[in-house]
PDB file of C-alpha atoms and ligand atoms in Angstrom:
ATOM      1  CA  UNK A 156       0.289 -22.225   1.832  1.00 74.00           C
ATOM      2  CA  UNK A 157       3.247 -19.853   2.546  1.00 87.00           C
ATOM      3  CA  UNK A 158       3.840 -17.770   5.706  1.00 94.00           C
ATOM      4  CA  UNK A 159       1.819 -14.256   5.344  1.00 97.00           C
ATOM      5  CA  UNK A 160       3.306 -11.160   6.802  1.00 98.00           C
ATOM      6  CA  UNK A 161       0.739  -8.570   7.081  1.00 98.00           C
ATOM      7  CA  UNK A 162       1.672  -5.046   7.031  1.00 98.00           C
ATOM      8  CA  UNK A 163      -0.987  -2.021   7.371  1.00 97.00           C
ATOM      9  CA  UNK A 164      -0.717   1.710   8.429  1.00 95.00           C
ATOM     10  CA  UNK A 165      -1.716   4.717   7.199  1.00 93.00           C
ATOM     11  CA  UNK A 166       0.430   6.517   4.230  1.00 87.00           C
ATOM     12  CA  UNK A 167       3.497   8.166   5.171  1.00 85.00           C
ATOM     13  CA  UNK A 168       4.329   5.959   8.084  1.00 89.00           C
ATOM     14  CA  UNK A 169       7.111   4.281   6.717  1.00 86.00           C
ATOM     15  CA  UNK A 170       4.709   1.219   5.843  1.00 91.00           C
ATOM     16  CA  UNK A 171       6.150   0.440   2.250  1.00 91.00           C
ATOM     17  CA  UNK A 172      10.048   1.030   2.316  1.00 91.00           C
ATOM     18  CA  UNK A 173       9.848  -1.329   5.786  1.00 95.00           C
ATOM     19  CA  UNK A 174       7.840  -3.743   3.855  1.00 97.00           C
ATOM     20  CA  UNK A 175      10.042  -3.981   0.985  1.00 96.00           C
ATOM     21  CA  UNK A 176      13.188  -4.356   3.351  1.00 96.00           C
ATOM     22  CA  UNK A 177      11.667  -6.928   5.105  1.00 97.00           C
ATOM     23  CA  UNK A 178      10.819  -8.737   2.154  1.00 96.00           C
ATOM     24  CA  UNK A 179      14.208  -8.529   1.152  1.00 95.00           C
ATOM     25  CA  UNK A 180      16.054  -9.790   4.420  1.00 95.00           C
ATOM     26  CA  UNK A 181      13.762 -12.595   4.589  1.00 95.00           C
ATOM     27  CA  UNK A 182      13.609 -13.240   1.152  1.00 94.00           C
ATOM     28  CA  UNK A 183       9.416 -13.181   0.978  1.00 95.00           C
ATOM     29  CA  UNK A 184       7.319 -12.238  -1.611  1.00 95.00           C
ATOM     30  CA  UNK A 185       6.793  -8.130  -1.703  1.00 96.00           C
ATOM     31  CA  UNK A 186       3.097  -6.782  -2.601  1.00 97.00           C
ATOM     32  CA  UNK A 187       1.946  -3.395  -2.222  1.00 97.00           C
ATOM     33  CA  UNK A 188      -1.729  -2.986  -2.489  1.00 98.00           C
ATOM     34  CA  UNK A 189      -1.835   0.590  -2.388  1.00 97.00           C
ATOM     35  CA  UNK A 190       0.105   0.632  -5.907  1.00 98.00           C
ATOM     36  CA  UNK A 191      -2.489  -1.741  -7.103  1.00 98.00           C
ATOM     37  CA  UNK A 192      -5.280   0.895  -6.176  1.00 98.00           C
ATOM     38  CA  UNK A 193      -3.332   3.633  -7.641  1.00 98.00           C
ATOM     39  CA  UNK A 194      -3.376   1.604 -10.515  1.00 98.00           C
ATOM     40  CA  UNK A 195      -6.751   1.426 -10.403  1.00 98.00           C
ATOM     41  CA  UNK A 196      -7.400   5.322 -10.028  1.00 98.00           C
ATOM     42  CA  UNK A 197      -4.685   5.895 -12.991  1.00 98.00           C
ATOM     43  CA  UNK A 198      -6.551   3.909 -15.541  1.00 98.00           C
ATOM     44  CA  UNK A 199      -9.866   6.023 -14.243  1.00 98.00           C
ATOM     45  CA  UNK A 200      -8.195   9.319 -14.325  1.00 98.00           C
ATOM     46  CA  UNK A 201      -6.975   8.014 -18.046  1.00 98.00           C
ATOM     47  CA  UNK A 202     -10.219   6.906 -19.426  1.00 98.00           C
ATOM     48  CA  UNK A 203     -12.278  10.335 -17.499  1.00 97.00           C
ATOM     49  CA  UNK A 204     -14.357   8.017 -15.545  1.00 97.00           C
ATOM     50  CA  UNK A 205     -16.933   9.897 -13.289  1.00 96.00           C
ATOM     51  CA  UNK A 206     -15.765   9.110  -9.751  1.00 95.00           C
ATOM     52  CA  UNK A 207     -19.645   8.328  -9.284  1.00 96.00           C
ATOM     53  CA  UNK A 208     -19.592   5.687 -11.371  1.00 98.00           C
ATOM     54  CA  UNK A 209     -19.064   3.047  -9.018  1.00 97.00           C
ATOM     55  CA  UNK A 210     -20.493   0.274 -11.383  1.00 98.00           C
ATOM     56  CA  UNK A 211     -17.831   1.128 -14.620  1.00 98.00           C
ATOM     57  CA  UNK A 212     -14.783   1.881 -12.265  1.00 98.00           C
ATOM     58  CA  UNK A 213     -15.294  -1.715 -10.814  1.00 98.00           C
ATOM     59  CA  UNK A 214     -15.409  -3.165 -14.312  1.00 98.00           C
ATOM     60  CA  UNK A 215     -12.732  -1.577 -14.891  1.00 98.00           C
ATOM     61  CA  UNK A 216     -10.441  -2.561 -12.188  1.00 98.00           C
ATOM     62  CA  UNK A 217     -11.462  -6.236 -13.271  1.00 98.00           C
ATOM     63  CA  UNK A 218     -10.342  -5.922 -16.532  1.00 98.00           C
ATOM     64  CA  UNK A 219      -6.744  -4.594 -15.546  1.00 98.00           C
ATOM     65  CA  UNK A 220      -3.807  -6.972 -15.371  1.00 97.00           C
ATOM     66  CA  UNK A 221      -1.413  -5.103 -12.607  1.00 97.00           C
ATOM     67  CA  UNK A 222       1.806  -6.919 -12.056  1.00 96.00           C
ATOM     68  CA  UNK A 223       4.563  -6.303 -10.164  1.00 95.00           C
ATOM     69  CA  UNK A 224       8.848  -6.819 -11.104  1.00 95.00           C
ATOM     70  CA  UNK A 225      11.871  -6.297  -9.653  1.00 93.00           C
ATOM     71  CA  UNK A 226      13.907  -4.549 -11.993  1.00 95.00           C
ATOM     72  CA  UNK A 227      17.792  -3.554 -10.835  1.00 94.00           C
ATOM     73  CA  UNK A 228      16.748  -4.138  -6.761  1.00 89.00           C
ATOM     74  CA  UNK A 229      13.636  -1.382  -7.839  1.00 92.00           C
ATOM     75  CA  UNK A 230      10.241  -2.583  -7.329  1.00 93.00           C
ATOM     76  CA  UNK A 231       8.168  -1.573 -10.289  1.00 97.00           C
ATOM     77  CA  UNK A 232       3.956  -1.657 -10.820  1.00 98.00           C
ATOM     78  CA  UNK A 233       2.983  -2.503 -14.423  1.00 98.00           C
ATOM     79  CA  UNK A 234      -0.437  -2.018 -15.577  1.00 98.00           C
ATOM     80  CA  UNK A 235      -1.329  -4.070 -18.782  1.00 98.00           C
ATOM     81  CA  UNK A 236       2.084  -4.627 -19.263  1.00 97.00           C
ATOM     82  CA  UNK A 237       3.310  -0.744 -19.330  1.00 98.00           C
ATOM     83  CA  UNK A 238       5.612   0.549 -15.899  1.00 98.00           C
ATOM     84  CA  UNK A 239       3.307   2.541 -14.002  1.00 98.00           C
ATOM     85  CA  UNK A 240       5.917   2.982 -11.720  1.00 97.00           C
ATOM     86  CA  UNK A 241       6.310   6.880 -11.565  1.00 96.00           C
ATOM     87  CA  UNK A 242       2.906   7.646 -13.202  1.00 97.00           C
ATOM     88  CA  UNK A 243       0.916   6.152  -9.881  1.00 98.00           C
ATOM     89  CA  UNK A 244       3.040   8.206  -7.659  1.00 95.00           C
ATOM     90  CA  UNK A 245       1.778  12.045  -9.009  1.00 94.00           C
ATOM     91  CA  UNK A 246      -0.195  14.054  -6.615  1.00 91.00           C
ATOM     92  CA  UNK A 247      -2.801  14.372  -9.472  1.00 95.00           C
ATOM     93  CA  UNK A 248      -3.158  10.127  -8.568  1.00 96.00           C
ATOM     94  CA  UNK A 249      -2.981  10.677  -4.966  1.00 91.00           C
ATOM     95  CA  UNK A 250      -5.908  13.022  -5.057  1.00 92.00           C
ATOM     96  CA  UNK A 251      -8.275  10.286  -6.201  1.00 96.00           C
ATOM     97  CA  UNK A 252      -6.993   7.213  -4.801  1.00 96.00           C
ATOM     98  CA  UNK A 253      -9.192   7.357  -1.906  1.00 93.00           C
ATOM     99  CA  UNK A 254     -12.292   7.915  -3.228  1.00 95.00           C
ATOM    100  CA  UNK A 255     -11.512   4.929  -5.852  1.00 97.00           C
ATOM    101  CA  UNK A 256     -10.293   2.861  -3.152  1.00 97.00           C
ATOM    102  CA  UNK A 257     -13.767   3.500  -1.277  1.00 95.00           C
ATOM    103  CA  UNK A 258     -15.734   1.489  -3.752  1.00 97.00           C
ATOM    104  CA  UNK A 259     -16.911  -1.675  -2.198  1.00 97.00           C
ATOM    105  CA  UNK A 260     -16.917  -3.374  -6.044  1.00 98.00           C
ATOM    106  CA  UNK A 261     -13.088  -2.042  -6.423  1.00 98.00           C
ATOM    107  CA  UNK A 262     -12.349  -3.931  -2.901  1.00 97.00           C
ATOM    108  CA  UNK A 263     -13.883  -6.861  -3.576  1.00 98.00           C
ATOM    109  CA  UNK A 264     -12.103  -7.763  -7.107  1.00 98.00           C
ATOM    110  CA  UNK A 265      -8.370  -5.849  -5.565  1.00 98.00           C
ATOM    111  CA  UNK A 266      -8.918  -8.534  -2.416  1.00 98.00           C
ATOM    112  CA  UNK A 267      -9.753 -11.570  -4.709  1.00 97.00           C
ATOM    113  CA  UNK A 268      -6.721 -10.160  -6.793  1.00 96.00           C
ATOM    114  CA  UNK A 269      -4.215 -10.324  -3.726  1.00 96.00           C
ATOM    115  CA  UNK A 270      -5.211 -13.743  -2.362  1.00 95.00           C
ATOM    116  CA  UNK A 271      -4.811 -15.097  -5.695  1.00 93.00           C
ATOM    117  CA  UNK A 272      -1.281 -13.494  -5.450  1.00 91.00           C
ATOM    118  CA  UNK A 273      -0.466 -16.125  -2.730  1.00 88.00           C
ATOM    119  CA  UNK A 274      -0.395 -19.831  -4.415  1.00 83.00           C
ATOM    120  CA  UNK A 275       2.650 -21.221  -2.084  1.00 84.00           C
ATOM    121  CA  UNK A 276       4.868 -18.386  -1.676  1.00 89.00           C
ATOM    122  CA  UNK A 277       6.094 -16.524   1.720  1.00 95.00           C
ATOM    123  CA  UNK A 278       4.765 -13.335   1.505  1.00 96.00           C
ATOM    124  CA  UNK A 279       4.889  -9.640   2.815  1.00 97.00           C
ATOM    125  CA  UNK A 280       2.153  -7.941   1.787  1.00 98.00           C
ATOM    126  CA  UNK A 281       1.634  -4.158   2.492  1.00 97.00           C
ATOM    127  CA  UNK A 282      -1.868  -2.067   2.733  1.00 97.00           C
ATOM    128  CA  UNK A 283      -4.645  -0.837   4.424  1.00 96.00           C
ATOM    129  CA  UNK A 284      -6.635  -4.052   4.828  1.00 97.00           C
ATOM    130  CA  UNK A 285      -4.611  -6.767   4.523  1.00 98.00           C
ATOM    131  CA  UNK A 286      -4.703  -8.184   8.336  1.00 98.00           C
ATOM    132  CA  UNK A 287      -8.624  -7.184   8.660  1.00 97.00           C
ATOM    133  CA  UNK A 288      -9.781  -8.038   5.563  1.00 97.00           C
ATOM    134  CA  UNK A 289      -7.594  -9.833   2.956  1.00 97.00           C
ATOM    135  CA  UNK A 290      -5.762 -11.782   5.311  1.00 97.00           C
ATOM    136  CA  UNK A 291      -7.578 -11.819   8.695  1.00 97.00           C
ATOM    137  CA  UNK A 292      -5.616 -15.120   9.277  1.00 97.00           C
ATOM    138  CA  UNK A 293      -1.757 -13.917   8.547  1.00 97.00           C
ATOM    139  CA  UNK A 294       0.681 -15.577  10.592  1.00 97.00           C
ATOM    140  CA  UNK A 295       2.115 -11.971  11.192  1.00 98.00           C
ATOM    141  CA  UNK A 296       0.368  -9.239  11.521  1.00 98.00           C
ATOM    142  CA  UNK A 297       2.274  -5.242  11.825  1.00 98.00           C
ATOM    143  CA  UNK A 298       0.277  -1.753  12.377  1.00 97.00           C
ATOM    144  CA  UNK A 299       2.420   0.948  11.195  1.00 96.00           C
ATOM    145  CA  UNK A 300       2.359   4.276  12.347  1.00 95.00           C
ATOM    146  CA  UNK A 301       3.808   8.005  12.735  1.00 94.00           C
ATOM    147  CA  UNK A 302       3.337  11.261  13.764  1.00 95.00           C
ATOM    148  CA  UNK A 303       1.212  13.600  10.962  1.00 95.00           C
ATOM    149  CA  UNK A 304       4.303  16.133  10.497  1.00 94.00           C
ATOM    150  CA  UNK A 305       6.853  13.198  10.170  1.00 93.00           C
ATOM    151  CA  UNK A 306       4.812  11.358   7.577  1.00 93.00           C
ATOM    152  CA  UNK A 307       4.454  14.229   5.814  1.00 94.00           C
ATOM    153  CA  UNK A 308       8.341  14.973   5.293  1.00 91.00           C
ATOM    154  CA  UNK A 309       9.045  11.280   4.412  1.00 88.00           C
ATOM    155  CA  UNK A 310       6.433  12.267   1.380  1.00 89.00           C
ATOM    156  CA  UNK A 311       7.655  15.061   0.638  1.00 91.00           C
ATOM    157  CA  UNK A 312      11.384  13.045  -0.517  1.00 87.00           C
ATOM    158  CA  UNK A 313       9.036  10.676  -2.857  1.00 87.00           C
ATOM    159  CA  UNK A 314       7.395  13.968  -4.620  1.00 90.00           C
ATOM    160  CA  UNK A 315      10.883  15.575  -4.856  1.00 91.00           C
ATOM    161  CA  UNK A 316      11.672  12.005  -6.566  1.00 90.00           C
ATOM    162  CA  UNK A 317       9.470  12.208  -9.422  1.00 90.00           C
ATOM    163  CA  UNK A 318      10.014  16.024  -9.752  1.00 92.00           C
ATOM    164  CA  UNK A 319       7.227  17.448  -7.915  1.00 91.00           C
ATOM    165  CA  UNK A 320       7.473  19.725  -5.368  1.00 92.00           C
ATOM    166  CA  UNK A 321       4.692  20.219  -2.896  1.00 90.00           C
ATOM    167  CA  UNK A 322       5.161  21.864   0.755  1.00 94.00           C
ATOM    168  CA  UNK A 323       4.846  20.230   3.976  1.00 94.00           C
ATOM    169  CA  UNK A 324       1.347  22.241   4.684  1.00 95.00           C
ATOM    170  CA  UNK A 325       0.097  20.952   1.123  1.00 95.00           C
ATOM    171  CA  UNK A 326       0.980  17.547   2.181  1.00 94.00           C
ATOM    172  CA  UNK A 327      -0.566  17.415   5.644  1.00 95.00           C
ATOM    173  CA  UNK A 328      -3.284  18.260   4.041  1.00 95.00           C
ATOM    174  CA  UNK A 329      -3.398  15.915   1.512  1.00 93.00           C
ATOM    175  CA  UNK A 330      -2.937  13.056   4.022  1.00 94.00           C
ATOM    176  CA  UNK A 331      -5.198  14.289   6.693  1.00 94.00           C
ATOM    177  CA  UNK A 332      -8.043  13.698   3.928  1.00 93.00           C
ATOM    178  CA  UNK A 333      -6.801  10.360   2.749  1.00 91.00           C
ATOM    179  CA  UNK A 334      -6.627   9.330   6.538  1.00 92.00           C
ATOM    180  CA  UNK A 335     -10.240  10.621   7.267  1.00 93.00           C
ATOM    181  CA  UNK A 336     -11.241   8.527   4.047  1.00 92.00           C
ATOM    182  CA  UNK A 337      -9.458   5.731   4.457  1.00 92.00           C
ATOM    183  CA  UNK A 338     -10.356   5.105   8.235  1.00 94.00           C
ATOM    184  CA  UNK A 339     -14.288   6.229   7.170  1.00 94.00           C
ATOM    185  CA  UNK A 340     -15.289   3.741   3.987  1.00 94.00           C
ATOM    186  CA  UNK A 341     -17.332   1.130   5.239  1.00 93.00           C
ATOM    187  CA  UNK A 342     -15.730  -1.297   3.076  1.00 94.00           C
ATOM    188  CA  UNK A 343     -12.780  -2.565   4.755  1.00 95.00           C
ATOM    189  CA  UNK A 344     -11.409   0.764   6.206  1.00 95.00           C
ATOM    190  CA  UNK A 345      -7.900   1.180   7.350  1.00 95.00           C
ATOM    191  CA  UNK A 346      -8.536  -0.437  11.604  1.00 92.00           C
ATOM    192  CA  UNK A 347      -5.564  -1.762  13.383  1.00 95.00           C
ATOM    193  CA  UNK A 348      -6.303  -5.726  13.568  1.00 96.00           C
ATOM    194  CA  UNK A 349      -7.283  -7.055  17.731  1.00 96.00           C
ATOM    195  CA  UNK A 350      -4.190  -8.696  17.055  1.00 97.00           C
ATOM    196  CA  UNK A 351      -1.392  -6.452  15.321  1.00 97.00           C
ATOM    197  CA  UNK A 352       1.829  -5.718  16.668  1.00 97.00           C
ATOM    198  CA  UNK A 353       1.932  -1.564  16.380  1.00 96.00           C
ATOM    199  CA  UNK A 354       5.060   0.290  15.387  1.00 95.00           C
ATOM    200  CA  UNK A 355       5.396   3.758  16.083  1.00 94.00           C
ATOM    201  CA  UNK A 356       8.086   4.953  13.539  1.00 92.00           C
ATOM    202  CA  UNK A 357       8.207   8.251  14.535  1.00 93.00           C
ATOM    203  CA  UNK A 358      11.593   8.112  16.593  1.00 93.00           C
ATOM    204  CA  UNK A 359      12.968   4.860  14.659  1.00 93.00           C
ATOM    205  CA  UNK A 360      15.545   4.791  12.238  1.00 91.00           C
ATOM    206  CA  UNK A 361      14.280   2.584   8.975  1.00 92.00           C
ATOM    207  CA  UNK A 362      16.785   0.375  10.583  1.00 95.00           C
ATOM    208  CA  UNK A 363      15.402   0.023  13.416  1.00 95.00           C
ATOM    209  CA  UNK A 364      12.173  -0.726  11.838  1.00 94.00           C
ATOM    210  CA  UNK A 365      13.288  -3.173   9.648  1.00 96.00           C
ATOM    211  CA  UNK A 366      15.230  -4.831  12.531  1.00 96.00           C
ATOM    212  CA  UNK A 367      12.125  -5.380  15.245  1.00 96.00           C
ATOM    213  CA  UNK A 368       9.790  -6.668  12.536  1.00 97.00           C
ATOM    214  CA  UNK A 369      12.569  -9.345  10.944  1.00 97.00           C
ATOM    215  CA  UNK A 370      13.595 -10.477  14.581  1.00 96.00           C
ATOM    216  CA  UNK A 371       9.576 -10.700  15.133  1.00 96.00           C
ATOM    217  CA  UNK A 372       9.307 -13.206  12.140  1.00 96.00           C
ATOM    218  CA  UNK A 373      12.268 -14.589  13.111  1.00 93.00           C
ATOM    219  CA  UNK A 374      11.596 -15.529  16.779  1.00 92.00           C
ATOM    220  CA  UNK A 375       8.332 -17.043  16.091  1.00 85.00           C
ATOM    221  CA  UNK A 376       9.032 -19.006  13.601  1.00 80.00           C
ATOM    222  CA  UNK A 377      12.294 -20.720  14.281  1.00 69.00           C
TER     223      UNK A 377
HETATM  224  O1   DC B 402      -0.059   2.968   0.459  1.00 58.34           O
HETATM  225  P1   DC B 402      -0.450   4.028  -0.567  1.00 58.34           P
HETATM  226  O2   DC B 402      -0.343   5.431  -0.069  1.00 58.34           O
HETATM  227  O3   DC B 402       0.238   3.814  -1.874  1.00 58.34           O
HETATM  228  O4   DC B 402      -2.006   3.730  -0.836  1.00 58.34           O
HETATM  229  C1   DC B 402      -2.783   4.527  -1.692  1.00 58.34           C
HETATM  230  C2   DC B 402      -4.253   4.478  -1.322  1.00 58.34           C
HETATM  231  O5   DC B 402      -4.809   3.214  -1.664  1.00 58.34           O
HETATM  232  C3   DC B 402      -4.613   4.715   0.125  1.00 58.34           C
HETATM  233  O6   DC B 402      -4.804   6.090   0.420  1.00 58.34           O
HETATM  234  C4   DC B 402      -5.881   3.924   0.302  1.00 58.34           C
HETATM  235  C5   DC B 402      -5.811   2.851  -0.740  1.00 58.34           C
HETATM  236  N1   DC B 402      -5.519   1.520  -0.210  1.00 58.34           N
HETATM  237  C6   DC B 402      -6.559   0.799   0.300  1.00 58.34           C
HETATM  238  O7   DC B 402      -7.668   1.322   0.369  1.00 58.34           O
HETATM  239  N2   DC B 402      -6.367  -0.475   0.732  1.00 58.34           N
HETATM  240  C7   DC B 402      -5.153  -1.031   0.677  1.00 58.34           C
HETATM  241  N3   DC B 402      -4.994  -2.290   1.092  1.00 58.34           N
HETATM  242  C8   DC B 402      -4.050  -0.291   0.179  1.00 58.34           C
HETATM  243  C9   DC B 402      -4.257   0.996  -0.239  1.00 58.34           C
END
């Protein structure tokens, strides 16, 4: 088995970019589980799925085949072999991603789905639930988090990104109730491991972030 780096925090905080850096420096393995829930909530949105409907929105999810490629240094999300990329990033997707993400059968087969990710490979992989719950025994573990008002501007770039434009207020909002959803579920909610190194990013340059994770890893494990 490879050498699992486990990075969770709450959205905005600066989780995935630092992820995908570190990933990159160290030359690991990058997954984000949050795209593979979006993916998740996309194909539900797509097929008008009642969010109820806890049974068909699991067999859903366990007939998708989400993949993930590096295409020109940008990390894409495929779902059944079409780039998801942009699609899992609209507001419309962020809406319902933590209500979809709540189901306990849409945990279960997204958790199978990452270990099975694994086979011998180093590995950063970025979520909610990956040092409690996926991975409670990940040689690294990393709690990522940020003030409401600064998460909210870093989001506000990724709408402008895709063409969107939402204001800060809209996005507070927006996170507030994915926080209060997230932290709530009593499937694997979004907890700080006993043993997680926190990082506040509020005053820290992505630099800086990137920096005191990779000389964490590197440290410990020369
Ligand atoms: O990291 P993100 O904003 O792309 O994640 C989208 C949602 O997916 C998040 O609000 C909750 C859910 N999620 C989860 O429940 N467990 C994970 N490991 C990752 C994401």
């Amino acid at each position: 088995m490879g050498m699992i780096v486990a990075i969770d925090g709450p959205a905005g905080s600066g989780k995935s970019s630092t992820a995908k850096e570190v990933a990159r420096k160290l030359n690991f393995t990058y997954v984000d589980t949050g795209a593979m829930y979006r993916a998740v909530t996309l194909a539900t949105l797509r097929k008008n799925i009642d969010i109820e409907n806890d049974k068909l929105i699991t067999r859903l999810a366990r007939k998708l085949d989400i993949r993930f490629r590096w295409i020109d240094n940008v990390h894409h999300t495929f779902l059944d072999n079409e780039d998801v990329s942009d699609a899992i990033r609209t507001s419309a997707v962020a809406a319902m991603v933590s209500p979809v993400s709540a189901i306990p059968g849409v945990r279960i087969v997204m958790a199978e789905q990452q270990r099975a990710m694994v086979k011998n490979d180093n590995i950063v992989m970025e979520g909610r639930d990956i040092g409690t719950n996926v991975f409670p025994d990940a040689d690294f573990k990393f709690y990522i988090d940020a003030d409401i008002h600064v998460r909210a501007k870093r989001r506000i770039n990724d709408y402008r990104k895709i063409g969107q434009s939402l204001t800060i207020e809209e996005i507070v909002i927006e996170l507030k109730k994915r926080d209060k959803i997230d932290s709530s579920r009593s499937h694997s909610p979004l907890q700080k491991a006993e043993d997680a190194i926190t990082i506040n990013t509020s005053n820290l340059s992505f630099q800086e972030q990137v920096d005191q994770i990779v000389s964490i890893i590197r440290e410990k494990s020369d």
